[in-house]
Every structure is written in structure tokens, then in C-alpha cells.
Coordinates of N, CA, C and O in Angstrom, one line a residue:
Q1 N -11.0 23.9 92.1 CA -11.3 24.8 91.9 C -12.8 25.3 91.9 O -12.9 26.2 92.5
V2 N -13.8 24.6 91.2 CA -14.5 24.9 91.7 C -15.6 23.9 93.3 O -15.5 22.9 93.0
Q3 N -16.4 25.0 94.0 CA -16.8 24.5 94.9 C -18.5 24.6 95.0 O -19.0 25.4 94.3
L4 N -18.8 23.4 95.1 CA -20.5 23.2 95.7 C -21.2 23.2 96.6 O -20.5 21.9 97.1
V5 N -22.2 23.7 97.1 CA -22.6 23.5 98.3 C -23.8 24.1 98.3 O -25.0 24.5 97.7
E6 N -24.3 22.3 98.4 CA -25.9 21.8 98.8 C -26.3 22.3 100.0 O -26.1 22.5 100.5
S7 N -27.4 22.6 100.2 CA -28.7 22.9 101.3 C -30.1 22.6 100.6 O -30.4 22.5 99.3
G8 N -30.8 22.5 101.6 CA -32.2 22.2 101.4 C -33.1 20.8 101.8 O -34.1 20.5 101.9
G9 N -31.9 20.1 102.1 CA -32.3 18.5 102.3 C -33.0 18.5 104.4 O -33.2 19.4 104.7
G10 N -33.5 17.3 103.7 CA -34.6 17.5 105.2 C -34.9 15.6 105.7 O -35.1 15.0 104.3
L11 N -36.2 15.8 106.6 CA -37.3 14.7 106.8 C -38.2 15.4 105.9 O -38.8 16.4 106.5
V12 N -38.7 14.3 105.2 CA -40.4 15.0 105.0 C -41.4 14.0 104.5 O -40.8 12.5 104.6
Q13 N -42.4 13.6 105.7 CA -43.4 13.1 104.9 C -43.7 12.5 103.1 O -44.0 13.0 102.5
A14 N -44.1 11.2 103.3 CA -44.7 10.9 102.1 C -45.7 11.8 101.2 O -46.4 12.3 101.9
G15 N -45.4 12.3 100.7 CA -46.6 13.4 99.7 C -45.8 14.9 99.8 O -46.7 15.6 99.1
G16 N -44.9 15.0 100.3 CA -44.9 16.5 100.4 C -43.7 16.8 99.9 O -43.1 16.1 98.5
S17 N -42.8 18.3 99.8 CA -42.2 18.5 98.6 C -40.9 19.2 99.7 O -40.6 19.4 100.8
L18 N -39.3 19.3 99.0 CA -38.4 20.0 99.3 C -37.9 20.4 98.1 O -38.3 20.1 96.7
R19 N -36.9 21.7 98.2 CA -36.4 22.6 97.0 C -34.8 22.6 97.6 O -34.5 22.9 98.2
L20 N -34.6 21.7 96.6 CA -32.6 21.9 96.8 C -32.2 23.0 96.3 O -32.5 23.2 95.1
S21 N -30.9 23.3 96.8 CA -30.5 24.8 96.3 C -28.7 24.1 96.2 O -28.5 23.3 96.9
C22 N -28.2 24.1 95.4 CA -26.3 24.2 95.5 C -25.9 25.3 94.6 O -26.5 25.8 93.2
V23 N -25.0 26.2 94.9 CA -24.4 27.5 95.2 C -23.0 27.1 94.4 O -22.3 26.8 95.0
A24 N -22.5 27.2 93.4 CA -21.3 27.2 93.0 C -20.8 28.6 93.2 O -20.6 29.5 93.1
S25 N -19.3 28.0 93.3 CA -18.2 29.1 93.4 C -17.9 29.9 92.3 O -17.4 31.3 92.9
E26 N -18.0 29.4 91.1 CA -17.7 30.1 90.5 C -18.9 30.4 88.7 O -19.5 29.3 89.5
T27 N -18.9 30.7 88.1 CA -19.8 30.3 87.1 C -19.7 29.1 86.2 O -18.2 29.0 86.1
I28 N -20.5 28.8 86.2 CA -20.1 27.0 85.1 C -20.8 27.0 83.6 O -22.2 27.9 83.6
A29 N -20.3 27.4 83.2 CA -19.9 27.1 81.5 C -20.8 26.3 80.8 O -22.2 26.4 79.9
N30 N -21.1 25.2 82.1 CA -22.0 24.3 80.7 C -22.9 23.7 82.2 O -23.7 24.5 82.3
S31 N -23.6 22.2 82.1 CA -24.7 21.6 82.5 C -24.6 22.1 83.8 O -23.2 21.6 84.5
M32 N -25.3 21.7 85.0 CA -25.5 21.6 86.6 C -26.5 20.4 86.1 O -27.6 20.2 85.5
G33 N -26.5 19.3 87.6 CA -27.2 18.8 87.7 C -27.4 18.0 89.1 O -26.6 18.2 89.8
W34 N -28.0 17.1 89.4 CA -28.2 16.2 90.5 C -28.1 15.1 90.4 O -28.8 14.6 89.6
Y35 N -28.0 14.3 90.9 CA -27.6 12.9 90.9 C -28.3 12.2 92.8 O -28.2 13.2 94.0
R36 N -27.8 10.7 93.0 CA -28.3 10.7 94.2 C -28.1 9.4 94.2 O -27.8 8.5 93.8
Q37 N -27.9 9.3 95.6 CA -27.3 8.2 96.1 C -27.5 7.3 97.3 O -27.6 8.3 98.7
A38 N -28.8 5.8 97.2 CA -29.2 5.6 98.5 C -27.9 4.4 99.0 O -27.4 3.9 98.3
P39 N -28.2 3.8 100.3 CA -27.3 3.4 100.5 C -27.5 1.6 100.2 O -28.0 1.6 99.8
G40 N -25.7 1.3 99.5 CA -26.3 0.0 99.2 C -26.3 -0.3 97.3 O -26.4 -1.4 96.9
K41 N -26.6 1.1 97.0 CA -27.1 1.4 95.8 C -25.9 2.3 94.9 O -25.3 3.1 95.7
P42 N -26.1 2.1 93.7 CA -24.9 3.1 93.0 C -25.1 4.7 92.6 O -26.6 4.6 93.1
R43 N -25.0 5.5 92.3 CA -25.7 6.8 91.7 C -25.8 6.9 91.1 O -25.5 6.2 90.4
E44 N -27.2 7.5 91.3 CA -28.1 7.6 90.0 C -28.0 8.9 89.5 O -28.6 10.1 90.4
F45 N -28.3 9.1 88.4 CA -28.7 10.4 87.9 C -30.1 10.8 88.3 O -30.9 10.5 87.9
I46 N -30.1 11.8 88.4 CA -31.7 12.8 88.5 C -32.0 13.4 87.5 O -33.1 13.6 87.0
A47 N -31.1 14.7 87.0 CA -31.9 15.5 86.3 C -30.4 16.7 86.3 O -29.7 16.4 87.2
D48 N -30.7 17.5 85.0 CA -29.4 18.1 84.5 C -30.3 19.3 84.0 O -31.5 18.9 83.1
I49 N -29.3 20.2 83.4 CA -30.0 21.6 82.7 C -28.3 22.3 82.5 O -27.8 22.2 83.4
T50 N -29.1 22.6 81.2 CA -27.6 23.4 80.4 C -27.7 24.7 80.6 O -28.7 25.2 81.7
R51 N -26.5 25.4 80.5 CA -26.3 26.7 80.3 C -27.8 27.5 80.1 O -27.9 28.4 81.0
H52 N -28.4 27.2 79.4 CA -29.4 27.8 78.7 C -30.7 27.2 78.9 O -32.1 27.9 78.2
G53 N -30.7 26.4 79.5 CA -32.2 25.9 80.5 C -32.5 24.4 79.6 O -33.9 24.1 80.4
S54 N -32.3 23.6 79.1 CA -32.7 22.8 78.2 C -32.8 21.6 79.0 O -31.0 21.6 79.9
T55 N -33.2 20.5 79.8 CA -33.2 19.7 80.5 C -33.5 18.2 80.5 O -34.6 18.2 79.4
R56 N -33.4 17.3 81.2 CA -33.3 15.9 81.6 C -34.0 15.2 82.4 O -33.0 16.1 83.8
Y57 N -34.8 14.8 82.7 CA -34.7 14.0 83.9 C -35.0 12.6 84.0 O -34.7 11.8 83.1
A58 N -35.2 11.4 84.9 CA -34.5 10.3 85.0 C -36.1 10.2 85.0 O -37.3 11.1 85.6
D59 N -36.6 9.4 84.4 CA -37.7 8.3 84.4 C -38.4 8.1 85.7 O -39.7 8.7 86.2
S60 N -37.4 7.8 86.7 CA -37.7 7.6 88.4 C -39.1 9.1 88.5 O -39.3 9.0 89.8
V61 N -38.3 10.5 88.5 CA -38.8 11.7 88.8 C -39.3 12.4 88.2 O -39.6 13.6 88.4
K62 N -39.1 12.3 86.6 CA -40.7 12.8 85.9 C -41.8 13.3 86.2 O -42.3 12.1 86.8
G63 N -42.4 14.6 86.5 CA -43.8 15.1 86.6 C -43.6 15.3 88.4 O -44.4 15.8 88.2
R64 N -42.8 15.2 88.8 CA -42.3 15.2 90.3 C -41.8 16.3 90.2 O -41.3 17.2 91.1
F65 N -40.4 16.1 89.9 CA -39.3 17.2 90.2 C -38.6 18.0 89.0 O -39.0 17.9 87.8
T66 N -38.2 19.1 89.4 CA -38.3 20.1 88.1 C -37.0 21.2 88.4 O -36.6 21.1 89.8
I67 N -36.3 20.8 87.8 CA -34.8 21.5 88.2 C -34.4 23.0 87.3 O -35.3 22.9 86.5
S68 N -34.1 23.6 87.8 CA -33.9 25.3 87.4 C -32.4 25.5 87.5 O -31.8 25.4 88.5
R69 N -32.1 27.0 86.8 CA -31.0 27.0 86.9 C -30.8 28.9 86.9 O -32.0 29.2 86.2
D70 N -29.9 29.4 87.9 CA -29.6 30.9 87.9 C -28.9 31.4 87.2 O -28.0 31.2 88.8
N71 N -28.2 31.5 86.7 CA -26.8 32.3 86.3 C -26.0 33.0 86.7 O -24.8 32.5 86.9
P72 N -26.8 34.1 87.0 CA -25.8 35.2 87.8 C -25.7 34.8 89.0 O -24.8 35.2 90.0
K73 N -26.9 34.0 89.9 CA -26.4 33.7 91.0 C -25.3 32.6 90.9 O -25.5 31.6 92.4
N74 N -25.2 31.8 89.8 CA -24.3 30.6 89.8 C -25.0 29.2 90.6 O -24.5 28.6 91.2
T75 N -26.3 29.4 90.6 CA -27.1 28.3 91.1 C -28.4 27.6 90.6 O -28.6 28.2 89.9
V76 N -28.3 26.3 90.7 CA -29.0 25.3 90.5 C -30.2 25.1 91.4 O -29.3 24.8 92.9
Y77 N -31.2 24.4 91.4 CA -32.3 24.1 92.0 C -32.9 22.8 92.1 O -33.4 22.5 90.4
L78 N -33.2 21.9 92.3 CA -33.8 21.0 92.0 C -35.4 21.3 93.3 O -35.1 21.0 94.2
Q79 N -36.9 21.0 92.6 CA -37.8 21.3 93.4 C -38.0 19.9 93.2 O -38.6 19.2 92.2
M80 N -39.0 19.8 94.2 CA -39.2 18.0 94.4 C -40.4 17.8 95.0 O -40.4 18.4 96.6
N81 N -41.5 17.9 94.6 CA -42.7 16.8 95.0 C -43.5 15.9 94.7 O -42.5 15.0 94.0
N82 N -44.4 15.7 95.5 CA -44.8 14.2 95.9 C -43.9 13.4 95.8 O -43.8 12.5 95.2
L83 N -42.6 13.8 97.3 CA -41.9 12.7 97.5 C -42.3 11.4 98.1 O -43.4 11.0 98.2
K84 N -41.9 10.5 97.9 CA -41.7 9.4 98.0 C -40.8 8.5 99.1 O -39.9 8.9 98.6
P85 N -41.4 7.7 99.6 CA -39.9 6.9 100.1 C -38.8 6.5 99.7 O -38.1 6.6 100.4
E86 N -38.9 6.1 98.1 CA -37.6 5.5 97.3 C -37.1 6.5 96.9 O -36.3 6.7 96.2
D87 N -37.0 7.8 97.2 CA -36.6 9.4 97.3 C -35.7 9.0 98.0 O -34.9 10.1 97.8
T88 N -35.5 8.5 99.1 CA -34.7 9.2 100.2 C -33.2 8.7 99.8 O -33.1 7.1 99.0
A89 N -32.2 9.5 99.8 CA -31.1 9.1 99.5 C -30.2 10.2 99.9 O -30.9 11.4 100.7
E90 N -28.9 10.0 99.7 CA -27.9 11.4 99.5 C -28.1 11.8 98.3 O -27.5 11.6 97.3
Y91 N -28.4 13.4 98.1 CA -28.4 14.2 96.9 C -27.1 14.7 96.9 O -26.8 15.7 97.5
Y92 N -26.4 14.7 95.6 CA -25.4 15.5 95.3 C -25.2 16.6 94.2 O -26.2 16.2 93.1
C93 N -25.0 17.4 94.0 CA -24.9 18.6 93.4 C -23.9 18.4 91.7 O -23.0 17.9 92.5
N94 N -24.3 18.5 90.7 CA -22.7 18.4 90.2 C -22.6 19.3 89.2 O -23.9 19.9 88.9
A95 N -21.5 20.0 88.7 CA -21.6 20.7 87.6 C -20.5 20.7 86.7 O -19.5 20.0 87.0
H96 N -20.3 20.7 85.5 CA -19.7 20.9 84.5 C -19.2 22.1 84.1 O -19.7 22.8 83.5
N97 N -17.9 21.9 83.5 CA -16.9 23.3 82.8 C -15.9 22.5 82.3 O -14.7 22.1 82.6
W98 N -16.6 22.4 81.2 CA -16.1 21.9 80.0 C -15.6 20.8 80.2 O -16.3 19.7 80.3
Q99 N -13.9 20.5 80.0 CA -13.9 18.8 80.4 C -13.5 18.7 82.0 O -13.5 17.7 82.7
M100 N -14.0 19.3 83.0 CA -13.9 19.5 84.2 C -15.5 19.1 84.9 O -16.4 19.4 84.7
N101 N -15.3 17.9 86.3 CA -16.6 17.7 86.6 C -16.4 17.5 88.0 O -15.4 17.4 88.8
Y102 N -17.5 18.2 88.4 CA -17.5 18.7 89.6 C -18.6 18.4 91.0 O -19.6 18.4 90.2
W103 N -18.5 17.9 92.3 CA -19.1 17.3 92.9 C -19.5 18.0 94.2 O -18.2 18.8 94.8
G104 N -20.5 18.0 95.0 CA -21.0 18.8 95.6 C -21.0 17.6 97.0 O -20.7 16.9 96.7
E105 N -20.9 18.2 98.0 CA -20.7 17.3 99.3 C -21.8 16.3 100.0 O -21.8 15.4 100.6
G106 N -23.1 16.7 99.2 CA -24.5 16.0 99.3 C -25.2 16.6 100.3 O -24.3 17.1 101.5
T107 N -26.6 16.7 100.5 CA -27.5 17.2 101.6 C -28.7 15.5 101.7 O -29.0 15.3 100.7
Q108 N -28.8 14.9 102.8 CA -29.8 13.4 102.6 C -31.1 14.5 102.5 O -31.7 15.5 103.6
V109 N -32.2 13.9 101.9 CA -33.0 13.8 101.9 C -33.9 12.3 102.2 O -33.5 11.2 101.9
T110 N -34.8 12.6 103.3 CA -35.3 11.2 104.1 C -36.8 11.1 104.0 O -37.3 12.3 104.3
V111 N -37.5 10.4 103.7 CA -39.2 10.1 102.9 C -39.9 9.3 103.7 O -39.3 8.5 103.7
S112 N -40.3 10.0 104.9 CA -40.9 8.3 105.9 C -42.0 8.3 105.3 O -43.2 9.0 104.7
S113 N -42.6 7.3 105.5 CA -43.8 6.6 104.7 C -44.9 7.0 106.0 O -46.2 6.6 105.9

């Protein structure tokens, strides 16, 4: 029902920055967030944000990543600074509408050393 489309991934050198965007096809009443999955590893929570702006971050990205959202645009962002090789993963947008949970197709982030 809800489609999520991510963009902004790419190849960047260590210490560089990327900004990921995720646009939802309709309004998201509850939280939106970002997860990532590296080859051979489980999907990992990165950050989420409530409708009104309360945020949570994984310890691994605190101080480097910032999540934000623009509700009129149905969009969530992930600003990633000081990227490290261990940040290399497929990044997935997530959205909650009440008891429904939606996922995007993912966007690849590769950080070279």
C-alpha cells in the first residue's frame, strides 16, 4: 500500500558525506527510520524519527549521522558525515503507519578506505 523510494547512495571515500532521502507515497502517521545490512550480517537499526521529531540513533552512528523528516513532503532524510568503511551496506528506509511496517528497496552505500 505504501511505497518507499530511497535515493542518494553511492561510493564515497572515508571521511566523506552522503545524504539519503526516502519518499513515501502517502503520509506516514508514525515513525520513519533507516536500517542497513552488510553482506553476511543481519539488518541493523540505524536511526528513526517520530512524526513530531523525536530521534533515536544506534551507538555506531551517534555524532555522525542525522535523521530528519519533512512531513508535507512525506520524506525522511539521513545525513551521513565522517563516513567509515564499516558503514558500507545496503541502506533501507522504514516507515510505520499504526500497525503496518513498510520497507523500501534499498540504496547502496560504499565507503572506500
